[in-house]
C-alpha cells in the first residue's frame, strides 16, 4: 500500500507533468518542488525541476512535443 505522503508526491508530479507539457514551466517547477518538499529524495521531481528551470530560461520551440533533448553533457 502507498502512503498518503507518497500519493501526494505522485499527484503533484502528475500535475507538474501536465503543466510541463503545456510549456508552463514556472508553474510546473512549483509542483515538482512541492513534491520535493514532501520527499526530498524523489529523483524524477529533481530532474523535472532542473528541466523546468532550463526551459524557463531557454524555452523550446513552439512545436515542442514534450520530449527533453539534452544539449550539453
PDB file of N, CA, C and O in Angstrom:
ATOM      1  N   UNK A   1       0.839  -1.195   0.000  1.00  0.00           N
ATOM      2  CA  UNK A   1       0.000   0.000   0.000  1.00  0.00           C
ATOM      3  C   UNK A   1       0.877   1.249   0.000  1.00  0.00           C
ATOM      4  O   UNK A   1       1.903   1.302   0.658  1.00  0.00           O
ATOM      5  N   UNK A   2       0.451   2.245  -0.732  1.00  0.00           N
ATOM      6  CA  UNK A   2       1.197   3.501  -0.839  1.00  0.00           C
ATOM      7  C   UNK A   2       0.756   4.438   0.284  1.00  0.00           C
ATOM      8  O   UNK A   2      -0.441   4.591   0.537  1.00  0.00           O
ATOM      9  N   UNK A   3       1.729   5.081   0.911  1.00  0.00           N
ATOM     10  CA  UNK A   3       1.411   6.021   1.985  1.00  0.00           C
ATOM     11  C   UNK A   3       0.714   7.259   1.425  1.00  0.00           C
ATOM     12  O   UNK A   3       0.824   7.562   0.227  1.00  0.00           O
ATOM     13  N   UNK A   4       0.004   7.967   2.294  1.00  0.00           N
ATOM     14  CA  UNK A   4      -0.655   9.208   1.876  1.00  0.00           C
ATOM     15  C   UNK A   4       0.363  10.221   1.364  1.00  0.00           C
ATOM     16  O   UNK A   4       0.096  10.966   0.423  1.00  0.00           O
ATOM     17  N   UNK A   5       1.544  10.225   1.999  1.00  0.00           N
ATOM     18  CA  UNK A   5       2.609  11.134   1.584  1.00  0.00           C
ATOM     19  C   UNK A   5       3.040  10.835   0.143  1.00  0.00           C
ATOM     20  O   UNK A   5       3.171  11.733  -0.683  1.00  0.00           O
ATOM     21  N   UNK A   6       3.268   9.550  -0.139  1.00  0.00           N
ATOM     22  CA  UNK A   6       3.703   9.160  -1.485  1.00  0.00           C
ATOM     23  C   UNK A   6       2.601   9.437  -2.508  1.00  0.00           C
ATOM     24  O   UNK A   6       2.888   9.873  -3.629  1.00  0.00           O
ATOM     25  N   UNK A   7       1.357   9.232  -2.137  1.00  0.00           N
ATOM     26  CA  UNK A   7       0.239   9.548  -3.034  1.00  0.00           C
ATOM     27  C   UNK A   7       0.264  11.024  -3.408  1.00  0.00           C
ATOM     28  O   UNK A   7       0.070  11.390  -4.560  1.00  0.00           O
ATOM     29  N   UNK A   8       0.500  11.878  -2.424  1.00  0.00           N
ATOM     30  CA  UNK A   8       0.534  13.319  -2.671  1.00  0.00           C
ATOM     31  C   UNK A   8       1.704  13.678  -3.586  1.00  0.00           C
ATOM     32  O   UNK A   8       1.568  14.508  -4.481  1.00  0.00           O
ATOM     33  N   UNK A   9       2.847  13.043  -3.365  1.00  0.00           N
ATOM     34  CA  UNK A   9       4.008  13.278  -4.234  1.00  0.00           C
ATOM     35  C   UNK A   9       3.654  12.902  -5.673  1.00  0.00           C
ATOM     36  O   UNK A   9       3.943  13.654  -6.614  1.00  0.00           O
ATOM     37  N   UNK A  10       2.999  11.756  -5.852  1.00  0.00           N
ATOM     38  CA  UNK A  10       2.615  11.312  -7.191  1.00  0.00           C
ATOM     39  C   UNK A  10       1.597  12.261  -7.826  1.00  0.00           C
ATOM     40  O   UNK A  10       1.672  12.547  -9.026  1.00  0.00           O
ATOM     41  N   UNK A  11       0.659  12.770  -7.034  1.00  0.00           N
ATOM     42  CA  UNK A  11      -0.328  13.730  -7.543  1.00  0.00           C
ATOM     43  C   UNK A  11       0.356  15.009  -8.006  1.00  0.00           C
ATOM     44  O   UNK A  11       0.070  15.530  -9.089  1.00  0.00           O
ATOM     45  N   UNK A  12       1.250  15.526  -7.181  1.00  0.00           N
ATOM     46  CA  UNK A  12       1.965  16.749  -7.528  1.00  0.00           C
ATOM     47  C   UNK A  12       2.828  16.540  -8.767  1.00  0.00           C
ATOM     48  O   UNK A  12       2.911  17.410  -9.641  1.00  0.00           O
ATOM     49  N   UNK A  13       3.465  15.374  -8.850  1.00  0.00           N
ATOM     50  CA  UNK A  13       4.288  15.071 -10.016  1.00  0.00           C
ATOM     51  C   UNK A  13       3.425  15.037 -11.273  1.00  0.00           C
ATOM     52  O   UNK A  13       3.796  15.607 -12.305  1.00  0.00           O
ATOM     53  N   UNK A  14       2.265  14.405 -11.203  1.00  0.00           N
ATOM     54  CA  UNK A  14       1.363  14.333 -12.362  1.00  0.00           C
ATOM     55  C   UNK A  14       0.896  15.726 -12.783  1.00  0.00           C
ATOM     56  O   UNK A  14       0.856  16.048 -13.979  1.00  0.00           O
ATOM     57  N   UNK A  15       0.572  16.567 -11.805  1.00  0.00           N
ATOM     58  CA  UNK A  15       0.180  17.948 -12.119  1.00  0.00           C
ATOM     59  C   UNK A  15       1.335  18.679 -12.791  1.00  0.00           C
ATOM     60  O   UNK A  15       1.142  19.417 -13.768  1.00  0.00           O
ATOM     61  N   UNK A  16       2.523  18.485 -12.244  1.00  0.00           N
ATOM     62  CA  UNK A  16       3.712  19.123 -12.813  1.00  0.00           C
ATOM     63  C   UNK A  16       3.961  18.691 -14.245  1.00  0.00           C
ATOM     64  O   UNK A  16       4.277  19.511 -15.102  1.00  0.00           O
ATOM     65  N   UNK A  17       3.787  17.397 -14.520  1.00  0.00           N
ATOM     66  CA  UNK A  17       3.985  16.891 -15.886  1.00  0.00           C
ATOM     67  C   UNK A  17       2.995  17.514 -16.863  1.00  0.00           C
ATOM     68  O   UNK A  17       3.353  17.861 -17.986  1.00  0.00           O
ATOM     69  N   UNK A  18       1.743  17.672 -16.443  1.00  0.00           N
ATOM     70  CA  UNK A  18       0.740  18.292 -17.316  1.00  0.00           C
ATOM     71  C   UNK A  18       1.148  19.723 -17.650  1.00  0.00           C
ATOM     72  O   UNK A  18       1.096  20.147 -18.808  1.00  0.00           O
ATOM     73  N   UNK A  19       1.542  20.472 -16.631  1.00  0.00           N
ATOM     74  CA  UNK A  19       1.961  21.859 -16.837  1.00  0.00           C
ATOM     75  C   UNK A  19       3.225  21.926 -17.695  1.00  0.00           C
ATOM     76  O   UNK A  19       3.371  22.811 -18.544  1.00  0.00           O
ATOM     77  N   UNK A  20       4.132  20.994 -17.474  1.00  0.00           N
ATOM     78  CA  UNK A  20       5.373  20.914 -18.245  1.00  0.00           C
ATOM     79  C   UNK A  20       5.057  20.744 -19.730  1.00  0.00           C
ATOM     80  O   UNK A  20       5.601  21.445 -20.577  1.00  0.00           O
ATOM     81  N   UNK A  21       4.155  19.822 -20.042  1.00  0.00           N
ATOM     82  CA  UNK A  21       3.803  19.579 -21.446  1.00  0.00           C
ATOM     83  C   UNK A  21       3.099  20.786 -22.064  1.00  0.00           C
ATOM     84  O   UNK A  21       3.153  20.978 -23.276  1.00  0.00           O
ATOM     85  N   UNK A  22       2.443  21.597 -21.234  1.00  0.00           N
ATOM     86  CA  UNK A  22       1.791  22.815 -21.704  1.00  0.00           C
ATOM     87  C   UNK A  22       2.767  23.993 -21.783  1.00  0.00           C
ATOM     88  O   UNK A  22       2.380  25.114 -22.072  1.00  0.00           O
ATOM     89  N   UNK A  23       4.043  23.717 -21.490  1.00  0.00           N
ATOM     90  CA  UNK A  23       5.112  24.715 -21.513  1.00  0.00           C
ATOM     91  C   UNK A  23       4.902  25.796 -20.451  1.00  0.00           C
ATOM     92  O   UNK A  23       5.340  26.928 -20.615  1.00  0.00           O
ATOM     93  N   UNK A  24       4.239  25.437 -19.366  1.00  0.00           N
ATOM     94  CA  UNK A  24       4.052  26.357 -18.238  1.00  0.00           C
ATOM     95  C   UNK A  24       5.088  25.969 -17.174  1.00  0.00           C
ATOM     96  O   UNK A  24       4.774  25.386 -16.142  1.00  0.00           O
ATOM     97  N   UNK A  25       6.347  26.283 -17.501  1.00  0.00           N
ATOM     98  CA  UNK A  25       7.477  25.751 -16.754  1.00  0.00           C
ATOM     99  C   UNK A  25       7.593  26.264 -15.326  1.00  0.00           C
ATOM    100  O   UNK A  25       7.982  25.520 -14.435  1.00  0.00           O
ATOM    101  N   UNK A  26       7.268  27.527 -15.095  1.00  0.00           N
ATOM    102  CA  UNK A  26       7.350  28.049 -13.729  1.00  0.00           C
ATOM    103  C   UNK A  26       6.342  27.349 -12.826  1.00  0.00           C
ATOM    104  O   UNK A  26       6.675  26.948 -11.706  1.00  0.00           O
ATOM    105  N   UNK A  27       5.113  27.191 -13.318  1.00  0.00           N
ATOM    106  CA  UNK A  27       4.082  26.512 -12.532  1.00  0.00           C
ATOM    107  C   UNK A  27       4.432  25.044 -12.328  1.00  0.00           C
ATOM    108  O   UNK A  27       4.228  24.490 -11.239  1.00  0.00           O
ATOM    109  N   UNK A  28       4.956  24.418 -13.369  1.00  0.00           N
ATOM    110  CA  UNK A  28       5.351  23.013 -13.262  1.00  0.00           C
ATOM    111  C   UNK A  28       6.451  22.855 -12.224  1.00  0.00           C
ATOM    112  O   UNK A  28       6.387  21.950 -11.370  1.00  0.00           O
ATOM    113  N   UNK A  29       7.434  23.729 -12.260  1.00  0.00           N
ATOM    114  CA  UNK A  29       8.538  23.654 -11.296  1.00  0.00           C
ATOM    115  C   UNK A  29       8.025  23.781  -9.868  1.00  0.00           C
ATOM    116  O   UNK A  29       8.532  23.116  -8.960  1.00  0.00           O
ATOM    117  N   UNK A  30       7.005  24.609  -9.669  1.00  0.00           N
ATOM    118  CA  UNK A  30       6.429  24.755  -8.326  1.00  0.00           C
ATOM    119  C   UNK A  30       5.829  23.437  -7.848  1.00  0.00           C
ATOM    120  O   UNK A  30       5.990  23.067  -6.682  1.00  0.00           O
ATOM    121  N   UNK A  31       5.124  22.720  -8.740  1.00  0.00           N
ATOM    122  CA  UNK A  31       4.537  21.425  -8.353  1.00  0.00           C
ATOM    123  C   UNK A  31       5.625  20.415  -8.020  1.00  0.00           C
ATOM    124  O   UNK A  31       5.546  19.713  -7.018  1.00  0.00           O
ATOM    125  N   UNK A  32       6.655  20.353  -8.870  1.00  0.00           N
ATOM    126  CA  UNK A  32       7.750  19.416  -8.615  1.00  0.00           C
ATOM    127  C   UNK A  32       8.456  19.768  -7.311  1.00  0.00           C
ATOM    128  O   UNK A  32       8.833  18.879  -6.543  1.00  0.00           O
ATOM    129  N   UNK A  33       8.610  21.062  -7.043  1.00  0.00           N
ATOM    130  CA  UNK A  33       9.259  21.482  -5.797  1.00  0.00           C
ATOM    131  C   UNK A  33       8.414  21.108  -4.587  1.00  0.00           C
ATOM    132  O   UNK A  33       8.939  20.691  -3.563  1.00  0.00           O
ATOM    133  N   UNK A  34       7.097  21.251  -4.700  1.00  0.00           N
ATOM    134  CA  UNK A  34       6.215  20.848  -3.601  1.00  0.00           C
ATOM    135  C   UNK A  34       6.325  19.347  -3.348  1.00  0.00           C
ATOM    136  O   UNK A  34       6.297  18.903  -2.193  1.00  0.00           O
ATOM    137  N   UNK A  35       6.476  18.570  -4.414  1.00  0.00           N
ATOM    138  CA  UNK A  35       6.691  17.126  -4.256  1.00  0.00           C
ATOM    139  C   UNK A  35       7.998  16.882  -3.511  1.00  0.00           C
ATOM    140  O   UNK A  35       8.066  16.031  -2.616  1.00  0.00           O
ATOM    141  N   UNK A  36       9.029  17.660  -3.844  1.00  0.00           N
ATOM    142  CA  UNK A  36      10.321  17.511  -3.171  1.00  0.00           C
ATOM    143  C   UNK A  36      10.270  17.978  -1.721  1.00  0.00           C
ATOM    144  O   UNK A  36      11.022  17.471  -0.884  1.00  0.00           O
ATOM    145  N   UNK A  37       9.394  18.923  -1.416  1.00  0.00           N
ATOM    146  CA  UNK A  37       9.239  19.353  -0.026  1.00  0.00           C
ATOM    147  C   UNK A  37       8.726  18.196   0.829  1.00  0.00           C
ATOM    148  O   UNK A  37       9.067  18.084   2.001  1.00  0.00           O
ATOM    149  N   UNK A  38       7.898  17.346   0.215  1.00  0.00           N
ATOM    150  CA  UNK A  38       7.366  16.180   0.921  1.00  0.00           C
ATOM    151  C   UNK A  38       8.397  15.054   0.945  1.00  0.00           C
ATOM    152  O   UNK A  38       8.628  14.425   1.964  1.00  0.00           O
ATOM    153  N   UNK A  39       9.013  14.799  -0.210  1.00  0.00           N
ATOM    154  CA  UNK A  39      10.009  13.731  -0.344  1.00  0.00           C
ATOM    155  C   UNK A  39      11.240  14.279  -1.058  1.00  0.00           C
ATOM    156  O   UNK A  39      11.305  14.269  -2.287  1.00  0.00           O
ATOM    157  N   UNK A  40      12.215  14.765  -0.279  1.00  0.00           N
ATOM    158  CA  UNK A  40      13.414  15.370  -0.870  1.00  0.00           C
ATOM    159  C   UNK A  40      14.223  14.415  -1.750  1.00  0.00           C
ATOM    160  O   UNK A  40      15.075  14.853  -2.511  1.00  0.00           O
ATOM    161  N   UNK A  41      13.956  13.111  -1.654  1.00  0.00           N
ATOM    162  CA  UNK A  41      14.702  12.133  -2.434  1.00  0.00           C
ATOM    163  C   UNK A  41      13.977  11.683  -3.697  1.00  0.00           C
ATOM    164  O   UNK A  41      14.389  10.708  -4.324  1.00  0.00           O
ATOM    165  N   UNK A  42      12.901  12.377  -4.071  1.00  0.00           N
ATOM    166  CA  UNK A  42      12.153  11.986  -5.259  1.00  0.00           C
ATOM    167  C   UNK A  42      12.943  12.371  -6.507  1.00  0.00           C
ATOM    168  O   UNK A  42      12.935  13.532  -6.932  1.00  0.00           O
ATOM    169  N   UNK A  43      13.630  11.405  -7.078  1.00  0.00           N
ATOM    170  CA  UNK A  43      14.505  11.637  -8.225  1.00  0.00           C
ATOM    171  C   UNK A  43      13.821  12.261  -9.422  1.00  0.00           C
ATOM    172  O   UNK A  43      14.336  13.232  -9.993  1.00  0.00           O
ATOM    173  N   UNK A  44      12.666  11.727  -9.860  1.00  0.00           N
ATOM    174  CA  UNK A  44      12.014  12.320 -11.024  1.00  0.00           C
ATOM    175  C   UNK A  44      11.664  13.804 -10.834  1.00  0.00           C
ATOM    176  O   UNK A  44      11.844  14.601 -11.752  1.00  0.00           O
ATOM    177  N   UNK A  45      11.211  14.167  -9.651  1.00  0.00           N
ATOM    178  CA  UNK A  45      10.880  15.575  -9.401  1.00  0.00           C
ATOM    179  C   UNK A  45      12.135  16.441  -9.480  1.00  0.00           C
ATOM    180  O   UNK A  45      12.098  17.549 -10.016  1.00  0.00           O
ATOM    181  N   UNK A  46      13.261  15.923  -8.978  1.00  0.00           N
ATOM    182  CA  UNK A  46      14.525  16.668  -9.061  1.00  0.00           C
ATOM    183  C   UNK A  46      14.889  16.934 -10.517  1.00  0.00           C
ATOM    184  O   UNK A  46      15.284  18.047 -10.882  1.00  0.00           O
ATOM    185  N   UNK A  47      14.753  15.904 -11.345  1.00  0.00           N
ATOM    186  CA  UNK A  47      15.088  16.031 -12.770  1.00  0.00           C
ATOM    187  C   UNK A  47      14.209  17.086 -13.430  1.00  0.00           C
ATOM    188  O   UNK A  47      14.692  17.961 -14.163  1.00  0.00           O
ATOM    189  N   UNK A  48      12.909  17.024 -13.142  1.00  0.00           N
ATOM    190  CA  UNK A  48      11.987  17.950 -13.800  1.00  0.00           C
ATOM    191  C   UNK A  48      12.133  19.385 -13.290  1.00  0.00           C
ATOM    192  O   UNK A  48      11.928  20.323 -14.061  1.00  0.00           O
ATOM    193  N   UNK A  49      12.486  19.575 -12.041  1.00  0.00           N
ATOM    194  CA  UNK A  49      12.743  20.938 -11.555  1.00  0.00           C
ATOM    195  C   UNK A  49      13.879  21.547 -12.374  1.00  0.00           C
ATOM    196  O   UNK A  49      13.787  22.676 -12.848  1.00  0.00           O
ATOM    197  N   UNK A  50      14.936  20.773 -12.563  1.00  0.00           N
ATOM    198  CA  UNK A  50      16.088  21.269 -13.327  1.00  0.00           C
ATOM    199  C   UNK A  50      15.701  21.565 -14.768  1.00  0.00           C
ATOM    200  O   UNK A  50      16.084  22.597 -15.328  1.00  0.00           O
ATOM    201  N   UNK A  51      14.909  20.684 -15.384  1.00  0.00           N
ATOM    202  CA  UNK A  51      14.487  20.904 -16.772  1.00  0.00           C
ATOM    203  C   UNK A  51      13.601  22.138 -16.884  1.00  0.00           C
ATOM    204  O   UNK A  51      13.720  22.908 -17.835  1.00  0.00           O
ATOM    205  N   UNK A  52      12.704  22.306 -15.923  1.00  0.00           N
ATOM    206  CA  UNK A  52      11.816  23.472 -15.945  1.00  0.00           C
ATOM    207  C   UNK A  52      12.617  24.762 -15.846  1.00  0.00           C
ATOM    208  O   UNK A  52      12.336  25.728 -16.561  1.00  0.00           O
ATOM    209  N   UNK A  53      13.600  24.775 -14.968  1.00  0.00           N
ATOM    210  CA  UNK A  53      14.440  25.971 -14.819  1.00  0.00           C
ATOM    211  C   UNK A  53      15.177  26.270 -16.117  1.00  0.00           C
ATOM    212  O   UNK A  53      15.273  27.413 -16.545  1.00  0.00           O
ATOM    213  N   UNK A  54      15.675  25.212 -16.753  1.00  0.00           N
ATOM    214  CA  UNK A  54      16.400  25.391 -18.011  1.00  0.00           C
ATOM    215  C   UNK A  54      15.463  25.921 -19.094  1.00  0.00           C
ATOM    216  O   UNK A  54      15.795  26.857 -19.812  1.00  0.00           O
ATOM    217  N   UNK A  55      14.281  25.322 -19.212  1.00  0.00           N
ATOM    218  CA  UNK A  55      13.333  25.749 -20.241  1.00  0.00           C
ATOM    219  C   UNK A  55      12.748  27.129 -19.951  1.00  0.00           C
ATOM    220  O   UNK A  55      12.383  27.841 -20.879  1.00  0.00           O
ATOM    221  N   UNK A  56      12.654  27.514 -18.698  1.00  0.00           N
ATOM    222  CA  UNK A  56      12.174  28.859 -18.373  1.00  0.00           C
ATOM    223  C   UNK A  56      13.161  29.905 -18.906  1.00  0.00           C
ATOM    224  O   UNK A  56      12.757  30.975 -19.364  1.00  0.00           O
ATOM    225  N   UNK A  57      14.457  29.570 -18.866  1.00  0.00           N
ATOM    226  CA  UNK A  57      15.495  30.474 -19.366  1.00  0.00           C
ATOM    227  C   UNK A  57      15.659  30.388 -20.882  1.00  0.00           C
ATOM    228  O   UNK A  57      15.967  31.379 -21.539  1.00  0.00           O
ATOM    229  N   UNK A  58      15.483  29.200 -21.418  1.00  0.00           N
ATOM    230  CA  UNK A  58      15.690  28.954 -22.844  1.00  0.00           C
ATOM    231  C   UNK A  58      14.547  28.073 -23.358  1.00  0.00           C
ATOM    232  O   UNK A  58      14.700  26.860 -23.478  1.00  0.00           O
ATOM    233  N   UNK A  59      13.380  28.679 -23.617  1.00  0.00           N
ATOM    234  CA  UNK A  59      12.187  27.906 -23.987  1.00  0.00           C
ATOM    235  C   UNK A  59      12.377  27.092 -25.265  1.00  0.00           C
ATOM    236  O   UNK A  59      13.106  27.508 -26.173  1.00  0.00           O
ATOM    237  N   UNK A  60      11.709  25.939 -25.328  1.00  0.00           N
ATOM    238  CA  UNK A  60      11.757  25.142 -26.553  1.00  0.00           C
ATOM    239  C   UNK A  60      10.929  25.809 -27.661  1.00  0.00           C
ATOM    240  O   UNK A  60      10.175  26.753 -27.395  1.00  0.00           O
ATOM    241  N   UNK A  61      11.055  25.288 -28.852  1.00  0.00           N
ATOM    242  CA  UNK A  61      10.286  25.813 -29.986  1.00  0.00           C
ATOM    243  C   UNK A  61       8.792  25.621 -29.758  1.00  0.00           C
ATOM    244  O   UNK A  61       8.368  24.755 -28.994  1.00  0.00           O
ATOM    245  N   UNK A  62       7.990  26.409 -30.467  1.00  0.00           N
ATOM    246  CA  UNK A  62       6.531  26.347 -30.337  1.00  0.00           C
ATOM    247  C   UNK A  62       5.970  24.964 -30.655  1.00  0.00           C
ATOM    248  O   UNK A  62       4.957  24.562 -30.112  1.00  0.00           O
ATOM    249  N   UNK A  63       6.621  24.227 -31.553  1.00  0.00           N
ATOM    250  CA  UNK A  63       6.123  22.907 -31.950  1.00  0.00           C
ATOM    251  C   UNK A  63       6.704  21.781 -31.076  1.00  0.00           C
ATOM    252  O   UNK A  63       6.646  20.611 -31.433  1.00  0.00           O
ATOM    253  N   UNK A  64       7.231  22.135 -29.925  1.00  0.00           N
ATOM    254  CA  UNK A  64       7.841  21.188 -28.986  1.00  0.00           C
ATOM    255  C   UNK A  64       6.843  20.093 -28.642  1.00  0.00           C
ATOM    256  O   UNK A  64       5.674  20.351 -28.385  1.00  0.00           O
ATOM    257  N   UNK A  65       7.321  18.850 -28.617  1.00  0.00           N
ATOM    258  CA  UNK A  65       6.444  17.707 -28.360  1.00  0.00           C
ATOM    259  C   UNK A  65       6.555  17.158 -26.938  1.00  0.00           C
ATOM    260  O   UNK A  65       6.025  16.099 -26.632  1.00  0.00           O
ATOM    261  N   UNK A  66       7.243  17.890 -26.069  1.00  0.00           N
ATOM    262  CA  UNK A  66       7.356  17.464 -24.675  1.00  0.00           C
ATOM    263  C   UNK A  66       8.563  16.595 -24.393  1.00  0.00           C
ATOM    264  O   UNK A  66       8.826  16.243 -23.255  1.00  0.00           O
ATOM    265  N   UNK A  67       9.317  16.255 -25.425  1.00  0.00           N
ATOM    266  CA  UNK A  67      10.480  15.406 -25.256  1.00  0.00           C
ATOM    267  C   UNK A  67      11.689  16.281 -24.938  1.00  0.00           C
ATOM    268  O   UNK A  67      11.966  17.263 -25.630  1.00  0.00           O
ATOM    269  N   UNK A  68      12.410  15.908 -23.889  1.00  0.00           N
ATOM    270  CA  UNK A  68      13.609  16.643 -23.489  1.00  0.00           C
ATOM    271  C   UNK A  68      14.775  16.245 -24.368  1.00  0.00           C
ATOM    272  O   UNK A  68      15.021  15.057 -24.589  1.00  0.00           O
ATOM    273  N   UNK A  69      15.478  17.236 -24.890  1.00  0.00           N
ATOM    274  CA  UNK A  69      16.671  16.984 -25.695  1.00  0.00           C
ATOM    275  C   UNK A  69      17.855  17.602 -24.971  1.00  0.00           C
ATOM    276  O   UNK A  69      17.908  18.805 -24.768  1.00  0.00           O
ATOM    277  N   UNK A  70      18.795  16.743 -24.575  1.00  0.00           N
ATOM    278  CA  UNK A  70      19.969  17.223 -23.851  1.00  0.00           C
ATOM    279  C   UNK A  70      20.915  17.892 -24.844  1.00  0.00           C
ATOM    280  O   UNK A  70      21.296  17.312 -25.857  1.00  0.00           O
ATOM    281  N   UNK A  71      21.259  19.143 -24.550  1.00  0.00           N
ATOM    282  CA  UNK A  71      22.120  19.911 -25.454  1.00  0.00           C
ATOM    283  C   UNK A  71      23.562  19.957 -24.967  1.00  0.00           C
ATOM    284  O   UNK A  71      24.463  20.264 -25.714  1.00  0.00           O
ATOM    285  N   UNK A  72      23.775  19.683 -23.667  1.00  0.00           N
ATOM    286  CA  UNK A  72      25.124  19.727 -23.088  1.00  0.00           C
ATOM    287  C   UNK A  72      25.316  18.520 -22.185  1.00  0.00           C
ATOM    288  O   UNK A  72      24.362  18.034 -21.586  1.00  0.00           O
ATOM    289  N   UNK A  73      26.566  18.081 -22.073  1.00  0.00           N
ATOM    290  CA  UNK A  73      26.862  16.987 -21.142  1.00  0.00           C
ATOM    291  C   UNK A  73      27.244  17.546 -19.806  1.00  0.00           C
ATOM    292  O   UNK A  73      27.669  18.613 -19.639  1.00  0.00           O
TER     293      UNK A  73
END
